[in-house]
Coordinates of C-alpha atoms and ligand atoms in Angstrom, one line a residue:
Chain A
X1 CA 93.6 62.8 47.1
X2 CA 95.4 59.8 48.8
X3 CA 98.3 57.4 47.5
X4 CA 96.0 55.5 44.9
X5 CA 95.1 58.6 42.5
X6 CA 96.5 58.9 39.2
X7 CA 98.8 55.6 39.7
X8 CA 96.9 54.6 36.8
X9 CA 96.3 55.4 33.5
X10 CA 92.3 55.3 32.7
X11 CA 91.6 51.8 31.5
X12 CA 88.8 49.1 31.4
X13 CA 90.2 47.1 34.2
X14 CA 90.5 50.1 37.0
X15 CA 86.6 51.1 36.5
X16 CA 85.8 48.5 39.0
X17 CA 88.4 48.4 41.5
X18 CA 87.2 52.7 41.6
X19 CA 83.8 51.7 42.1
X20 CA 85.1 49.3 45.2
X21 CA 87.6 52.3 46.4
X22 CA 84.3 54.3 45.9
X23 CA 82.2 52.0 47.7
X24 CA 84.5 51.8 51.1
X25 CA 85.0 55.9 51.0
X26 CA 81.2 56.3 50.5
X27 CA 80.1 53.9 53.5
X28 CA 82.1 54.6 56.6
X29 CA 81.9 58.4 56.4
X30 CA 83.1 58.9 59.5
X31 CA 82.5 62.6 60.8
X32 CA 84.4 64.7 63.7
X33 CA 83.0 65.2 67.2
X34 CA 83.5 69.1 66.5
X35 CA 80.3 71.7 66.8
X36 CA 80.4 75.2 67.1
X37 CA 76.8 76.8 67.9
X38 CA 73.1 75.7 67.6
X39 CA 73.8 73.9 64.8
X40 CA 75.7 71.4 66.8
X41 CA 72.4 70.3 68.1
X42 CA 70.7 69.3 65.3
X43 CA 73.6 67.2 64.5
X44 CA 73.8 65.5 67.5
X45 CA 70.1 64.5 67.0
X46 CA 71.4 62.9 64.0
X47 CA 74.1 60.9 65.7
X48 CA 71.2 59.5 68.2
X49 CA 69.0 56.7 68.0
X50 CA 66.0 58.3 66.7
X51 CA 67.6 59.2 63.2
X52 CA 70.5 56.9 63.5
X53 CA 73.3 58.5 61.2
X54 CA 74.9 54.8 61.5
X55 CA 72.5 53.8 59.2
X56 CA 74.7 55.0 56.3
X57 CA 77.8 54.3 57.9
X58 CA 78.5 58.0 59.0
X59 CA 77.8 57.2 62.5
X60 CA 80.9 56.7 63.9
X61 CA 81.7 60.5 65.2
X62 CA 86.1 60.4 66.0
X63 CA 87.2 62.0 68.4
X64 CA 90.5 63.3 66.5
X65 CA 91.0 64.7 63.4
X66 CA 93.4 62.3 62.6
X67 CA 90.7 59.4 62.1
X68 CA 87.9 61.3 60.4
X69 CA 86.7 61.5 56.6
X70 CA 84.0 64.2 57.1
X71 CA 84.1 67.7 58.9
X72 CA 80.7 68.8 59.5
X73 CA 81.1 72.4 60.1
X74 CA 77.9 72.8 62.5
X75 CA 77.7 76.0 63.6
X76 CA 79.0 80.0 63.9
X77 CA 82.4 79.7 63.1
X78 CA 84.0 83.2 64.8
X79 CA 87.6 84.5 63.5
X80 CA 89.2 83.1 66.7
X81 CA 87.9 79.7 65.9
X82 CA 88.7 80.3 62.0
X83 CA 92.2 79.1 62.9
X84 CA 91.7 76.2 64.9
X85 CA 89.6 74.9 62.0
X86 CA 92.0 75.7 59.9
X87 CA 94.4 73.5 61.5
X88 CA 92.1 70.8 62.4
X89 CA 91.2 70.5 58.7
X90 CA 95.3 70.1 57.6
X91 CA 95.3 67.0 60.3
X92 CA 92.8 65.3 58.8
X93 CA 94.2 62.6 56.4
X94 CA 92.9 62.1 52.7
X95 CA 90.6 61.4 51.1
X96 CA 88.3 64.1 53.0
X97 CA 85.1 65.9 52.6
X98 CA 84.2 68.9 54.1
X99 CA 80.1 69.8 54.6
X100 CA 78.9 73.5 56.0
X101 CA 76.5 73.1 58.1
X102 CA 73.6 75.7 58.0
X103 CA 72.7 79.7 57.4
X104 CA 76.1 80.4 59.2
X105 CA 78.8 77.8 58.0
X106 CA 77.5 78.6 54.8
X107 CA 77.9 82.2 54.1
X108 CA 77.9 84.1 57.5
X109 CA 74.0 83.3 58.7
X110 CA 72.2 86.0 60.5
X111 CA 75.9 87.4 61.4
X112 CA 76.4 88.8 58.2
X113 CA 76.1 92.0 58.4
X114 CA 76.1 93.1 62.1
X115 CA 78.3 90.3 63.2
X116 CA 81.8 91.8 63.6
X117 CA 83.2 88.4 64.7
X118 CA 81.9 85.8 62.0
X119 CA 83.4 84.6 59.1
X120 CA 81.3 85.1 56.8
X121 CA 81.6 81.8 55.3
X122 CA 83.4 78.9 55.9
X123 CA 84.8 78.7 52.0
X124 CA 86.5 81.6 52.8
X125 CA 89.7 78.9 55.4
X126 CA 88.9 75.5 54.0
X127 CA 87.5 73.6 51.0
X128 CA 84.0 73.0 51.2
X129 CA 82.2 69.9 49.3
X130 CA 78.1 69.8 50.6
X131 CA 76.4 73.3 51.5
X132 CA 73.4 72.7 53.7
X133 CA 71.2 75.6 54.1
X134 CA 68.4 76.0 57.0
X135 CA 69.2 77.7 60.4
X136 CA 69.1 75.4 61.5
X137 CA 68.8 72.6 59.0
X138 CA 66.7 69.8 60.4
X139 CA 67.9 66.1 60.9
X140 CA 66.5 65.1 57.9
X141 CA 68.0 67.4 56.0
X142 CA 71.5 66.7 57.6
X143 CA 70.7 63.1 56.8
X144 CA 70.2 64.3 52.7
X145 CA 73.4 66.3 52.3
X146 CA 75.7 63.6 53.9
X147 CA 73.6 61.2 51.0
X148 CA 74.4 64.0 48.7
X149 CA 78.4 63.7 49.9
X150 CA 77.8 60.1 49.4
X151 CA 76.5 60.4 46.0
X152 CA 79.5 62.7 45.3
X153 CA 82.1 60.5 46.3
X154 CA 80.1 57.4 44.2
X155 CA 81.1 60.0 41.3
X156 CA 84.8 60.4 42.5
X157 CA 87.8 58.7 40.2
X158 CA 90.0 57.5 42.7
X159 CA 92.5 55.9 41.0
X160 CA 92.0 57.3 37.0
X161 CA 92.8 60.8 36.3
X162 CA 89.8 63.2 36.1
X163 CA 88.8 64.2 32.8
X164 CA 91.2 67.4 31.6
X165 CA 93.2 66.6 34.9
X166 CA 97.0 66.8 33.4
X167 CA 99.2 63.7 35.4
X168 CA 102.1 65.0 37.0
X169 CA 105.4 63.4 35.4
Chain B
X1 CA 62.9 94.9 101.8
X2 CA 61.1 96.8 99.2
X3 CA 63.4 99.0 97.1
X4 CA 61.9 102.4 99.1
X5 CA 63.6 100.9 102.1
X6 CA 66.7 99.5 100.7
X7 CA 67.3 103.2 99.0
X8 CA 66.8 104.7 102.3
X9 CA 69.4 102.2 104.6
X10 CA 72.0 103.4 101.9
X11 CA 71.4 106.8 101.6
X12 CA 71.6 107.0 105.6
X13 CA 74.5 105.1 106.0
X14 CA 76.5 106.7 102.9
X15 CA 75.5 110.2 103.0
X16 CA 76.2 112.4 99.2
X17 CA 76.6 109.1 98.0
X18 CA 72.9 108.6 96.1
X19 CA 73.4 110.9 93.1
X20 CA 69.9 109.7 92.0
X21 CA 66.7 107.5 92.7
X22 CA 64.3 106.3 90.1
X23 CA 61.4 104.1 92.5
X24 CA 58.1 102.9 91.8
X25 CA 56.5 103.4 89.8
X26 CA 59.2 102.9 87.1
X27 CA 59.7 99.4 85.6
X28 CA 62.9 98.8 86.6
X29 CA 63.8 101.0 90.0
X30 CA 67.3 101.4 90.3
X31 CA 69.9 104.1 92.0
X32 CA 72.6 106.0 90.6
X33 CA 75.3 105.9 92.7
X34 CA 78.3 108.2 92.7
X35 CA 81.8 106.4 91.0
X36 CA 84.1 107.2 94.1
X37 CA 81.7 105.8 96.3
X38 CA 80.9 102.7 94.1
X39 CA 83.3 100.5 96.4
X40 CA 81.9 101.6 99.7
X41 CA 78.6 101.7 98.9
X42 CA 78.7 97.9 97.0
X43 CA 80.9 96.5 100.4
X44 CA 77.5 97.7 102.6
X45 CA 75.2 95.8 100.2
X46 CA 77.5 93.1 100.4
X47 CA 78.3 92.7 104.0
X48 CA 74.7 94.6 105.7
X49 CA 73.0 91.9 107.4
X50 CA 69.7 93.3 106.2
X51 CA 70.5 94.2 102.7
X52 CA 72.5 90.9 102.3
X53 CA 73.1 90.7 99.0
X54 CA 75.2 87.9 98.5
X55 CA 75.2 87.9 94.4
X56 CA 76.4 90.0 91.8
X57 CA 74.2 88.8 88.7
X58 CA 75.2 91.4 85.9
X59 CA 77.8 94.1 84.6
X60 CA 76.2 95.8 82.0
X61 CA 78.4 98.9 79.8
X62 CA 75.9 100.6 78.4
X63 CA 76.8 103.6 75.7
X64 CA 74.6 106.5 75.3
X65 CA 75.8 108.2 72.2
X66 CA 73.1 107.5 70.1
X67 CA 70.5 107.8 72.2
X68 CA 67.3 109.3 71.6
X69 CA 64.2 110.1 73.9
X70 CA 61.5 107.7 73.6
X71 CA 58.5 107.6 76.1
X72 CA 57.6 104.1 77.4
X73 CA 54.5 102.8 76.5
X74 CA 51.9 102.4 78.8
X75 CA 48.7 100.0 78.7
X76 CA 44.9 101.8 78.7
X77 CA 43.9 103.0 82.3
X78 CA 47.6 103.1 84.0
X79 CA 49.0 105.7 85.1
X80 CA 51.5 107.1 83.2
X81 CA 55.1 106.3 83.7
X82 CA 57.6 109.3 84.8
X83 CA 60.0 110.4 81.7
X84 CA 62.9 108.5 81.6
X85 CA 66.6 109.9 82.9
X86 CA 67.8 111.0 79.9
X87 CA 71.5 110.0 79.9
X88 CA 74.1 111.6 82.6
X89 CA 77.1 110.3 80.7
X90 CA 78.4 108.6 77.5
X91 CA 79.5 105.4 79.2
X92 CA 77.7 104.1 82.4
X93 CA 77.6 100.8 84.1
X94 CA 74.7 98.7 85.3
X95 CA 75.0 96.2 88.5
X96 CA 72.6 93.8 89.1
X97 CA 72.6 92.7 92.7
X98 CA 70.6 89.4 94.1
X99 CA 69.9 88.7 97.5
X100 CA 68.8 84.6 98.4
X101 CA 68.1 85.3 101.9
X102 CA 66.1 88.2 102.1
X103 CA 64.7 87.8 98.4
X104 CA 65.1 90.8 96.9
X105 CA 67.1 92.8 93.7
X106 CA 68.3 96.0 93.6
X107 CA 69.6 97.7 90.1
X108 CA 73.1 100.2 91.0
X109 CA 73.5 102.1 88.0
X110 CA 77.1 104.7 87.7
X111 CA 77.9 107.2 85.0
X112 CA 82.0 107.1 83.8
X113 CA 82.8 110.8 84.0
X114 CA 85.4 110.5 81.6
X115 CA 83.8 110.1 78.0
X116 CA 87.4 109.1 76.1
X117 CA 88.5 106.9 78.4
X118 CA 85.8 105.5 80.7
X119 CA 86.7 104.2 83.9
X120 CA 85.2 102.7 87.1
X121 CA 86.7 101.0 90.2
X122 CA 86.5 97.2 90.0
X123 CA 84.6 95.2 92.4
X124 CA 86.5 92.1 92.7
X125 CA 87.6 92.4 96.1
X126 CA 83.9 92.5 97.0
X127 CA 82.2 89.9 94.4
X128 CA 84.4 87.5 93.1
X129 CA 82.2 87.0 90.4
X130 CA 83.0 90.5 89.3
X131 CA 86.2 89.5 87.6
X132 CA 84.9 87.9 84.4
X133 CA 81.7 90.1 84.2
X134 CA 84.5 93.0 84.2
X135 CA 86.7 91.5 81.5
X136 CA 84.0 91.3 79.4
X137 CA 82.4 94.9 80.1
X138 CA 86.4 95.8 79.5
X139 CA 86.2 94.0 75.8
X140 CA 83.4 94.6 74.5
X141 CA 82.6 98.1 75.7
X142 CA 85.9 99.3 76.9
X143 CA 85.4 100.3 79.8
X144 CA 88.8 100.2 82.4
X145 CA 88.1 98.8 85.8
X146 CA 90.7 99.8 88.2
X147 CA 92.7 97.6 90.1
X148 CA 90.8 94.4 88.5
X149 CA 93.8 91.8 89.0
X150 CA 93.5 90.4 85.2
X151 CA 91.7 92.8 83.0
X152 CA 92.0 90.9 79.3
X153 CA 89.8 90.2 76.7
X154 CA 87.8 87.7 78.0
X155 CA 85.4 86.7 74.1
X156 CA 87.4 88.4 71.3
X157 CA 90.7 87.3 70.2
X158 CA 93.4 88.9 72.1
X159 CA 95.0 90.7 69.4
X160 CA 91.0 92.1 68.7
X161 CA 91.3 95.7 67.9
X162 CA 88.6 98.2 69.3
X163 CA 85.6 97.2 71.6
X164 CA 83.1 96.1 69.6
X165 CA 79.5 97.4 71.4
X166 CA 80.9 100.5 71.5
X167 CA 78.1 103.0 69.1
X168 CA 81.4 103.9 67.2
X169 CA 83.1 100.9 66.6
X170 CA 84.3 99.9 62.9
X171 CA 83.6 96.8 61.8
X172 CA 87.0 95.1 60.7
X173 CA 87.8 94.6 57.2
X174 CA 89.9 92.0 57.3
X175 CA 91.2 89.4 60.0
X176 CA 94.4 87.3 60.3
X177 CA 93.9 87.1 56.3
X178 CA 90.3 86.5 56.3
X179 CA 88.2 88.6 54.5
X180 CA 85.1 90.2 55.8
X181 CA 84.2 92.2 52.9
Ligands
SF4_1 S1 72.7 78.5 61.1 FE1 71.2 79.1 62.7 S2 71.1 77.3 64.0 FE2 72.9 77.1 62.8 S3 74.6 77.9 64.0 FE3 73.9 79.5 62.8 S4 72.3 80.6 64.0 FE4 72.6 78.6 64.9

């Protein structure tokens, strides 16, 4: 994850320059303008002024892959969208954080067993970091799981290997 | 025009067309129209200056294989509802026709004789709208419309296999990789 990790061995000094690293990662989350279904909704609510994602610095929806630290997978993801995402996902740069979005994104939804066209989870193309359940999930609880990412990446060694992480040569 | 009226114009100006006519006091009146006169009869609807009906609002595929009879339910005090049509075919196809300047609907409903590899003629040449109601009557339900100038899938992937409404169809296993066990 990015140039920085495991330049370093773990040491006393490196602690804090992690918890800056940490710090700038955590607070400009930017997401991707990307929604699939109903979902979508919900998290465009949270991009407006009455919950005001900005708030924690994850306001800032990209336009392009290619500038984004967050997918938020909102939505029915379909097997002729699977690759797309798929693709989108490899173009975003590192360090980045996926988070699956409701019932569907998370394990298939209400399309589980009659839907002949879902993927019955998004884990199942791309790495996925925050699981958010709810169908949809509300604002609020959109607003918890990107402070739960946050609180995740606050935990994140950027630049000191992970414990039982073996350093390449 | 009521749909007693509109049933009658058709049947008099296409004679042996009208295999069927369900009116009042069914819920939802509709015709069953013969397939080889499907074209002729929709171009009358289209261009009549009474019938008028300038919209095409539905293709529906409907399949009948797993149908079983079911009487619809009535409230206290009505009368009750004639039995339904029990099915004529395994695939049919329902038209929903709209018309803004005389205000009124009319249902066109037409049995595919062929039960392995439906068919019907396509209606583009009269309702333009036809052609992406038809793709996706063609990928979901399979069923061919002739002479349609582009007939793909128009919601499933192109390299989809089977039509997935269908009473038969088999859920895929497996997708590009994916698994959908
Ligand atoms: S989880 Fe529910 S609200 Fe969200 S995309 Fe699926 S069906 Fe829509």
């Amino acid at each position: 994850m990015g140039i920085l990790e495991n330049s370093l061995e773990e040491n006393v000094l490196t602690t804090s320059v992690d918890r800056l690293a940490n710090w700038a990662r955590r607070s400009s989350v930017w997401p991707m303008t990307f929604g699939l279904a109903c979902c979508a909704i919900e998290m465009m609510a949270v991009g407006c002024a009455h919950h005001d994602l900005d708030r924690f610095g994850a306001g800032a929806f990209r336009a392009t892959p290619r500038q984004c630290d967050l997918m938020i997978i909102a939505g029915t993801v379909t097997y002729k969208m699977a690759e797309s995402i798929q693709r989108l996902w490899e173009q975003m740069p590192d360090p980045k954080y996926a988070l699956a979005m409701g019932a569907c994104a998370t394990g298939g939804g209400p399309y589980y067993k009659y839907g002949y066209h879902v993927v019955k989870g998004v884990d199942r193309i791309i790495p996925v970091d925050i699981y958010l359940p709810g169908c949809p999930p509300r604002p609020e609880a959109l607003m918890d799981a990107i402070m739960a990412l946050q609180a995740k990446i606050d935990r994140d060694r950027v630049i000191r290997k992970r414990p039982g992480q073996v350093l390449e040569a | 025009m009521n749909f007693d009226e509109i049933a009658d114009r058709i049947e008099e100006l296409h004679q042996g067309a009208v295999q069927a006519r369900v009116g009042e006091p069914a819920k939802d009146p509709y015709l069953r129209i013969s397939s080889e006169s499907l074209v002729e009869v929709m171009r009358t609807l289209h261009a009549d200056r009474d019938l008028a009906f300038e919209l095409l609002i539905s293709v529906t595929g409907m399949d009948w294989s797993t149908w079983t009879p079911k009487m619809p339910r009535v409230k206290k005090g009505d009368e009750p509802l004639p039995e339904p049509e029990s099915p004529v075919s395994r695939y049919e196809v329902v038209y929903h026709l709209l018309s803004v300047s005389q205000n009124h609907r009319l249902v066109i409903k037409v049995a595919c004789a062929d039960d392995e590899r439906p068919a019907q003629p396509t209606l583009t040449g009269i309702y333009p709208a036809a052609d992406w109601l038809e793709r996706e009557t063609w990928d979901l339900m399979g069923i061919d419309f002739q002479g349609h100038p582009d007939l793909r899938r128009i919601l499933c992937a192109e390299d989809w296999v089977g039509h997935p409404l269908r009473k038969d169809y088999e859920f895929p296993t497996e997708y590009h990789g994916i698994s959908a066990e």
